[in-house]
Amino acid sequence: MKPRLVLVYCLIVLTPLALLAWVGSRMVKENQRQMQEQMERLLQGRLSDLSHTVQMYLRNREKELLRLTRLQSFRPEAIREHARQYGFVRQLFVIGPDSRLSYPSPTGPWTQEEEAFLLRTRKLFSYRVDFGGDESTPPLSNDEDLPNQPPANLQPNLSDQQILEMEQQQEASSQTQQRSVQQARLQVRQQANRPLQQLFRPPRKNGPSHGWHAWYWERGVHLLFWRRDEYGRVIGAEIPRVRLLSDLVGLFPDTGLSSAEGRIVLLDANGKRIYQWGAYEPKRGDEPAAMRSLLPPLKAWSLEYYLPADMLKPKQGEWMSVLPSVLALALALVGLAVYFYRENNRALREAAQRVSFVNQVSHELRTPLTNIRMYAELLENQVDEEDPAMGKRVSVILTETERLSRLIGNVLTFSRQQRQALKLHPVRAVPDRVIERVTENFRPAFVAKGIEPKLELNAGGEVTLDVDALEQILGNLLGNVEKYAPDGKSVTIASSIAGDVLTVTVQDHGPGIPAGKEETVFQPFVRLSEALTEGVAGTGIGLSIARALARMHGGELKLVPSEHGACFEITLRSQ
Amino acid sequence: MKVLIAEDDQLTREGLVEILESEGYQPVSAEDGETALSLMHTENPDFVCLDVMMPKKDGFQVCKEIRRTHPSLPILFISAKSEEIDKVLGLELGADDYIVKPFGVKEVIARIRAITRRCLNQDQSTSTAQPFTMHDLTVLPSELRARRGEETIELSLRDIKILEVLYMNPGKAVDRSELFDKVWGLSHMPNSRTLDQHISQLRKRIELDPKHPKIIQTVHGVGYRFE
């Protein structure tokens, strides 16, 4: 197979395959990207839901705290009593309109919890906390929006007593903490008499009336809720951290949830895990599939979502869904290429066989014909003039050989014409010599039928023409004269050259061509009326071939008007 | 003049040999391409008749190989007039001429004489290069022709040789054996009818009255004479 054809077939097969593979891979990647985005959105949505759950919890707490901070009495005993009714409050505090901390009293006496509160918040208050300023968190609800009863999902996992005990144990267990507590107590007492108004910023007149305040102490974020009343006082509550954690944990699913959802981790401000659920254990170095910070006031805390790596990676199945299509198309294209190649080869083989058949027939027919003619002519040279019968026999052999030769020539030419493989082979030649030679070849046949050839030749100059074509055209015309017009007893052949056009006319004196059949006679296999052609042998393609050859030669073969018989005019243009 | 005939068909080959012998040539024949190339080296012919479709090596291959060693040797292709004809006439093969099957004797003779003229014109060393006159007939050996006035008569090589022998011995009866030797060559011994038939055919072409010849006169029992 020619290299060029191989290249073409390769291009036909490989180009669409490459294109499909590229499109397929893009589609798969796009699909993966979309799935990943979808996954991220899903995870973010999940984390967002959790964050909103926390937010809802704090909102509901806020509503309770708003109610809680509406004190009927500001006497310390009343405040203490009031605080005891609410287990989720660790300590209440009041800051007067003069920006002084009025409860717990800076000068004492304090309960143990109050003293501990002052210790915890000494740094907080020493930095001039601006309730309602930038450090505070805006309210999550309005004052009027007070729940009639606590929401059912805020039932703590631990009892108030248990939480208090935990805190006390945590505070009491650290020796270092105890020493710092003692030092802090001393510091508090030393600050007791200092005017506190300088520690607090004056309340803003147009700021929010309540909110949250987060501050860092020891292990992490702590929350204060505060409310400013119509007198400018700030009443606040400290939410116990453990209680907060316990409530939040109660909002989240149990730790032992199946790995279907991976693992969600709640982290504090230091990145330390507070709580987690989901049976999947992230490996060292695993990155979370999604992260989200909680909403204020716990924005320092965050949620992380971990998923197994195989849930994140593109499934093999995705590629497998494209691969069969690519393979199927590849097979189809290869099959198509093979089919076209085989069809092409078959067509070429058939064409070659046809050519070979024509060549073979040509060779096989012409060779014995050559021998018959050659030996007949050699015999003719040795025929005694005294023996006319022998001469006639030899003449018949030569005549029929010539006729057979013309017949074979016509068939082969017709075959080439059908295959559009006719070609001209122009050479320099004298047309009159060709005419004389052809006429001479017909002499025995003409003599036998009593036809006298008359030559009126005026094309003695050299022109460029296909000699074989002229011979075949003329041979067919004279053959028709021999077959159809022997009774005319003569045939006139005239030639002339005008410019580059050779004109040869063949005029017989036979019955002629019936009116209306002037073009019909040139069609292959068309016979005129049975009366004319009865008993006449022939293939019916002679005139068709003759005209085709004349037209190939830039000329024409036509029937021209004649008083008697038929007159054919051949025009050939010099090549 | 030696001619190599390469033709696989026995009848065609033998027919061509007979035609060429009658023309006065020395034909050597081969039935396939390889034999033809072998004979090229041993016989050193003056021109070659090549059939196209031959066994072992076809005519095209033989032609190419001949051209390598004999670039100007005349080559006559014998073709069955198929698509091969384009190749035959191709400059690459360097064919000088071709005969299309089925061909007649006269056509072969015309083609071969044309080639012979070219060969003779190329070789000026032959003694028969100069024209000579026999009565009103002017013989042109290099053209293989004779002229009488405006009439031109085609002659074969053998015809020229016969006329040369008679011309070189004016008034002398040249006996048959001498004619055989000088015209047909010592190795060839045709019967007397061959000579008589040839003379008869020659007279038909060159004599004004073949029945009363003036140029080639019969010497009964001896041979022929030019007076």
Short mmCIF file of N, CA, C and O in Angstrom, two decimals, chain A residues 355 358-360 362-363 366-371 373-375 377-378 380-382 385 401 405 412-413 416 419 421 423-425 427 437 440 468-469 471-472, chain B residues 7-16 18-19 22 51 53 80-86 89 98 100-108 193 197 201 204 211:
data_model
loop_
_atom_site.label_atom_id
_atom_site.label_comp_id
_atom_site.label_asym_id
_atom_site.label_seq_id
_atom_site.Cartn_x
_atom_site.Cartn_y
_atom_site.Cartn_z
N VAL A 355 -8.34 -4.31 -17.39
CA VAL A 355 -7.25 -3.88 -18.26
C VAL A 355 -6.43 -5.09 -18.69
O VAL A 355 -6.10 -5.27 -19.85
N VAL A 358 -8.38 -7.06 -21.16
CA VAL A 358 -8.32 -6.44 -22.48
C VAL A 358 -6.96 -6.67 -23.11
O VAL A 358 -6.85 -7.03 -24.28
N ASN A 359 -5.92 -6.46 -22.28
CA ASN A 359 -4.57 -6.67 -22.80
C ASN A 359 -4.37 -8.12 -23.22
O ASN A 359 -3.78 -8.40 -24.27
N GLN A 360 -4.85 -9.00 -22.37
CA GLN A 360 -4.64 -10.41 -22.65
C GLN A 360 -5.40 -10.82 -23.90
O GLN A 360 -4.85 -11.52 -24.77
N SER A 362 -6.36 -8.85 -26.24
CA SER A 362 -5.70 -8.19 -27.35
C SER A 362 -4.50 -9.01 -27.81
O SER A 362 -4.32 -9.27 -29.00
N HIS A 363 -3.70 -9.40 -26.86
CA HIS A 363 -2.49 -10.15 -27.20
C HIS A 363 -2.84 -11.52 -27.77
O HIS A 363 -2.29 -11.94 -28.80
N ARG A 366 -4.54 -11.08 -31.27
CA ARG A 366 -3.73 -10.46 -32.31
C ARG A 366 -2.55 -11.31 -32.74
O ARG A 366 -2.11 -11.25 -33.89
N THR A 367 -2.01 -12.07 -31.84
CA THR A 367 -0.83 -12.86 -32.21
C THR A 367 -1.16 -13.91 -33.27
O THR A 367 -0.48 -13.97 -34.31
N PRO A 368 -2.19 -14.75 -33.08
CA PRO A 368 -2.52 -15.71 -34.16
C PRO A 368 -2.95 -14.99 -35.44
O PRO A 368 -2.66 -15.46 -36.55
N LEU A 369 -3.59 -13.87 -35.25
CA LEU A 369 -4.01 -13.09 -36.42
C LEU A 369 -2.79 -12.59 -37.19
O LEU A 369 -2.78 -12.56 -38.43
N THR A 370 -1.79 -12.20 -36.46
CA THR A 370 -0.54 -11.75 -37.07
C THR A 370 0.06 -12.87 -37.91
O THR A 370 0.49 -12.65 -39.05
N ASN A 371 0.07 -14.05 -37.32
CA ASN A 371 0.68 -15.18 -38.03
C ASN A 371 -0.11 -15.53 -39.29
O ASN A 371 0.48 -15.80 -40.34
N ARG A 373 -1.98 -13.60 -41.10
CA ARG A 373 -1.76 -12.57 -42.13
C ARG A 373 -0.34 -12.64 -42.70
O ARG A 373 -0.14 -12.56 -43.93
N MET A 374 0.64 -12.78 -41.83
CA MET A 374 2.02 -12.77 -42.28
C MET A 374 2.30 -13.94 -43.23
O MET A 374 2.86 -13.77 -44.31
N TYR A 375 1.84 -15.14 -42.84
CA TYR A 375 2.10 -16.30 -43.67
C TYR A 375 1.27 -16.28 -44.94
O TYR A 375 1.71 -16.78 -46.00
N GLU A 377 0.57 -13.59 -46.57
CA GLU A 377 1.27 -12.67 -47.46
C GLU A 377 2.54 -13.32 -48.02
O GLU A 377 2.89 -13.13 -49.19
N LEU A 378 3.23 -14.07 -47.18
CA LEU A 378 4.41 -14.78 -47.69
C LEU A 378 4.01 -15.79 -48.77
O LEU A 378 4.70 -15.94 -49.78
N GLU A 380 1.37 -15.53 -50.62
CA GLU A 380 0.95 -14.76 -51.78
C GLU A 380 2.14 -14.43 -52.68
O GLU A 380 2.03 -14.44 -53.90
N ASN A 381 3.27 -14.13 -52.03
CA ASN A 381 4.47 -13.82 -52.83
C ASN A 381 4.94 -15.03 -53.64
O ASN A 381 5.62 -14.87 -54.66
N GLN A 382 4.58 -16.22 -53.16
CA GLN A 382 5.07 -17.42 -53.84
C GLN A 382 4.02 -18.06 -54.73
O GLN A 382 4.28 -19.10 -55.35
N GLU A 385 1.55 -17.11 -60.75
CA GLU A 385 0.55 -16.32 -61.46
C GLU A 385 -0.31 -17.18 -62.38
O GLU A 385 -1.40 -16.78 -62.78
N THR A 401 -8.74 -12.00 -42.80
CA THR A 401 -7.83 -11.64 -41.71
C THR A 401 -7.94 -10.14 -41.42
O THR A 401 -7.98 -9.71 -40.26
N SER A 405 -9.32 -8.48 -38.05
CA SER A 405 -8.46 -7.52 -37.37
C SER A 405 -9.22 -6.24 -37.07
O SER A 405 -9.13 -5.67 -35.98
N LEU A 412 -12.05 -3.81 -29.00
CA LEU A 412 -11.10 -3.31 -27.99
C LEU A 412 -11.23 -1.80 -27.82
O LEU A 412 -11.17 -1.27 -26.70
N THR A 413 -11.42 -1.10 -28.91
CA THR A 413 -11.60 0.35 -28.81
C THR A 413 -12.88 0.67 -28.06
O THR A 413 -12.93 1.59 -27.23
N ARG A 416 -12.32 0.22 -24.40
CA ARG A 416 -11.58 1.35 -23.82
C ARG A 416 -12.47 2.58 -23.72
O ARG A 416 -12.36 3.37 -22.78
N ARG A 419 -14.48 2.39 -20.71
CA ARG A 419 -13.67 2.63 -19.51
C ARG A 419 -13.06 4.02 -19.54
O ARG A 419 -12.26 4.36 -18.66
N ALA A 421 -10.84 5.08 -21.43
CA ALA A 421 -9.38 4.92 -21.47
C ALA A 421 -8.83 5.10 -22.87
O ALA A 421 -7.70 4.70 -23.15
N LYS A 423 -7.04 6.84 -25.80
CA LYS A 423 -5.99 7.87 -25.87
C LYS A 423 -5.57 8.03 -27.31
O LYS A 423 -5.58 7.09 -28.09
N LEU A 424 -5.14 9.23 -27.65
CA LEU A 424 -4.60 9.49 -28.98
C LEU A 424 -3.08 9.39 -28.92
O LEU A 424 -2.46 9.71 -27.91
N HIS A 425 -2.49 8.97 -30.03
CA HIS A 425 -1.04 8.91 -30.16
C HIS A 425 -0.64 9.60 -31.46
O HIS A 425 -0.38 8.96 -32.49
N VAL A 427 1.28 11.39 -34.40
CA VAL A 427 2.62 11.35 -34.98
C VAL A 427 2.57 12.15 -36.28
O VAL A 427 1.50 12.44 -36.82
N ARG A 437 -3.01 3.17 -48.01
CA ARG A 437 -2.71 1.88 -47.40
C ARG A 437 -3.99 1.16 -47.00
O ARG A 437 -4.16 -0.03 -47.21
N GLU A 440 -5.81 -0.03 -50.00
CA GLU A 440 -5.12 -1.19 -50.56
C GLU A 440 -5.48 -2.46 -49.79
O GLU A 440 -5.64 -3.53 -50.38
N ASP A 468 -3.38 5.46 -36.35
CA ASP A 468 -4.24 4.31 -36.06
C ASP A 468 -5.71 4.73 -36.01
O ASP A 468 -6.59 3.99 -36.45
N ALA A 469 -5.96 5.94 -35.44
CA ALA A 469 -7.34 6.41 -35.37
C ALA A 469 -7.91 6.62 -36.77
O ALA A 469 -9.03 6.20 -37.07
N GLU A 471 -6.91 5.23 -39.52
CA GLU A 471 -7.05 3.90 -40.14
C GLU A 471 -8.33 3.23 -39.67
O GLU A 471 -9.07 2.64 -40.47
N GLN A 472 -8.59 3.33 -38.38
CA GLN A 472 -9.77 2.65 -37.85
C GLN A 472 -11.05 3.30 -38.34
O GLN A 472 -12.03 2.62 -38.68
N GLU B 7 11.08 -12.70 -30.00
CA GLU B 7 9.62 -12.92 -30.09
C GLU B 7 9.34 -14.30 -29.52
O GLU B 7 9.94 -15.30 -29.94
N ASP B 8 8.41 -14.34 -28.55
CA ASP B 8 8.16 -15.63 -27.88
C ASP B 8 7.29 -16.55 -28.74
O ASP B 8 7.36 -17.77 -28.61
N ASP B 9 6.45 -15.99 -29.61
CA ASP B 9 5.59 -16.84 -30.44
C ASP B 9 6.42 -17.41 -31.59
O ASP B 9 7.01 -16.66 -32.39
N GLN B 10 6.44 -18.74 -31.66
CA GLN B 10 7.34 -19.41 -32.63
C GLN B 10 6.98 -19.05 -34.07
O GLN B 10 7.85 -18.77 -34.88
N LEU B 11 5.66 -19.09 -34.40
CA LEU B 11 5.24 -18.84 -35.77
C LEU B 11 5.59 -17.41 -36.17
O LEU B 11 6.09 -17.17 -37.29
N THR B 12 5.33 -16.45 -35.26
CA THR B 12 5.66 -15.05 -35.58
C THR B 12 7.17 -14.90 -35.74
O THR B 12 7.64 -14.23 -36.66
N ARG B 13 7.89 -15.55 -34.87
CA ARG B 13 9.35 -15.44 -34.92
C ARG B 13 9.88 -16.02 -36.23
O ARG B 13 10.70 -15.40 -36.92
N GLU B 14 9.41 -17.20 -36.60
CA GLU B 14 9.89 -17.83 -37.83
C GLU B 14 9.46 -17.04 -39.06
O GLU B 14 10.19 -16.96 -40.05
N GLY B 15 8.24 -16.47 -39.00
CA GLY B 15 7.79 -15.65 -40.11
C GLY B 15 8.66 -14.43 -40.31
O GLY B 15 9.03 -14.06 -41.43
N LEU B 16 9.01 -13.79 -39.20
CA LEU B 16 9.87 -12.61 -39.28
C LEU B 16 11.26 -13.00 -39.80
O LEU B 16 11.86 -12.25 -40.58
N GLU B 18 11.93 -15.39 -41.86
CA GLU B 18 11.79 -15.61 -43.31
C GLU B 18 11.73 -14.27 -44.05
O GLU B 18 12.38 -14.09 -45.09
N ILE B 19 10.95 -13.32 -43.49
CA ILE B 19 10.82 -12.00 -44.14
C ILE B 19 12.19 -11.32 -44.19
O ILE B 19 12.60 -10.77 -45.22
N SER B 22 14.57 -12.90 -46.67
CA SER B 22 14.23 -12.54 -48.05
C SER B 22 14.66 -11.12 -48.36
O SER B 22 14.91 -10.77 -49.52
N ASP B 51 9.74 -8.02 -29.18
CA ASP B 51 8.35 -8.19 -28.78
C ASP B 51 8.21 -7.60 -27.38
O ASP B 51 9.17 -7.61 -26.60
N MET B 53 5.61 -8.43 -24.90
CA MET B 53 5.25 -9.45 -23.90
C MET B 53 6.02 -10.72 -24.17
O MET B 53 5.66 -11.51 -25.05
N ALA B 80 1.13 -5.24 -29.30
CA ALA B 80 -0.24 -5.66 -29.58
C ALA B 80 -1.20 -4.50 -29.46
O ALA B 80 -2.41 -4.68 -29.39
N LYS B 81 -0.70 -3.29 -29.41
CA LYS B 81 -1.50 -2.07 -29.38
C LYS B 81 -2.44 -2.05 -28.18
O LYS B 81 -3.63 -1.88 -28.28
N SER B 82 -1.85 -2.18 -27.02
CA SER B 82 -2.61 -2.05 -25.79
C SER B 82 -2.15 -0.78 -25.09
O SER B 82 -1.48 0.04 -25.68
N GLU B 83 -2.46 -0.64 -23.80
CA GLU B 83 -2.02 0.54 -23.06
C GLU B 83 -0.50 0.62 -22.98
O GLU B 83 0.06 1.65 -22.66
N GLU B 84 0.16 -0.46 -23.31
CA GLU B 84 1.63 -0.46 -23.26
C GLU B 84 2.21 0.50 -24.28
O GLU B 84 3.37 0.90 -24.18
N ILE B 85 1.40 0.86 -25.26
CA ILE B 85 1.95 1.63 -26.37
C ILE B 85 2.55 2.95 -25.87
O ILE B 85 3.50 3.46 -26.47
N ASP B 86 1.99 3.48 -24.81
CA ASP B 86 2.54 4.72 -24.29
C ASP B 86 3.99 4.53 -23.84
O ASP B 86 4.82 5.40 -24.03
N LEU B 89 6.51 4.23 -26.74
CA LEU B 89 6.94 5.46 -27.36
C LEU B 89 7.62 6.41 -26.38
O LEU B 89 8.02 7.49 -26.76
N TYR B 98 7.80 1.21 -33.89
CA TYR B 98 7.05 0.04 -33.45
C TYR B 98 6.18 -0.49 -34.57
O TYR B 98 5.77 0.24 -35.46
N VAL B 100 2.60 -2.71 -35.01
CA VAL B 100 1.43 -3.12 -34.24
C VAL B 100 0.88 -4.42 -34.83
O VAL B 100 0.68 -4.52 -36.04
N LYS B 101 0.62 -5.35 -33.97
CA LYS B 101 0.00 -6.61 -34.43
C LYS B 101 -1.49 -6.38 -34.65
O LYS B 101 -2.12 -5.60 -33.92
N PRO B 102 -2.08 -7.04 -35.59
CA PRO B 102 -1.42 -7.90 -36.60
C PRO B 102 -0.82 -7.07 -37.73
O PRO B 102 -1.45 -6.16 -38.23
N PHE B 103 0.39 -7.35 -38.07
CA PHE B 103 1.06 -6.57 -39.12
C PHE B 103 1.22 -7.44 -40.36
O PHE B 103 1.23 -8.68 -40.32
N GLY B 104 1.34 -6.74 -41.49
CA GLY B 104 1.53 -7.44 -42.75
C GLY B 104 3.01 -7.45 -43.10
O GLY B 104 3.83 -6.74 -42.51
N VAL B 105 3.31 -8.23 -44.10
CA VAL B 105 4.70 -8.36 -44.53
C VAL B 105 5.22 -7.02 -45.02
O VAL B 105 6.33 -6.60 -44.70
N LYS B 106 4.40 -6.36 -45.80
CA LYS B 106 4.84 -5.08 -46.38
C LYS B 106 5.11 -4.06 -45.29
O LYS B 106 6.05 -3.26 -45.39
N GLU B 107 4.28 -4.07 -44.29
CA GLU B 107 4.47 -3.10 -43.20
C GLU B 107 5.78 -3.37 -42.47
O GLU B 107 6.52 -2.44 -42.14
N VAL B 108 6.04 -4.63 -42.23
CA VAL B 108 7.30 -4.99 -41.57
C VAL B 108 8.48 -4.55 -42.42
O VAL B 108 9.44 -3.95 -41.95
N ARG B 193 15.23 -22.06 -56.68
CA ARG B 193 13.95 -21.38 -56.82
C ARG B 193 13.92 -20.10 -55.99
O ARG B 193 13.32 -19.11 -56.38
N GLN B 197 13.01 -16.80 -57.76
CA GLN B 197 11.84 -16.04 -57.31
C GLN B 197 12.23 -14.62 -56.90
O GLN B 197 11.50 -13.66 -57.17
N GLN B 201 10.81 -11.23 -58.60
CA GLN B 201 10.17 -10.14 -57.87
C GLN B 201 10.92 -8.82 -58.09
O GLN B 201 10.30 -7.76 -58.22
N LYS B 204 10.08 -7.26 -61.40
CA LYS B 204 8.76 -6.63 -61.44
C LYS B 204 8.83 -5.19 -60.95
O LYS B 204 8.04 -4.34 -61.34
N LYS B 211 8.93 -8.95 -68.47
CA LYS B 211 9.02 -10.16 -69.30
C LYS B 211 10.17 -10.06 -70.30
O LYS B 211 10.62 -11.08 -70.84
#
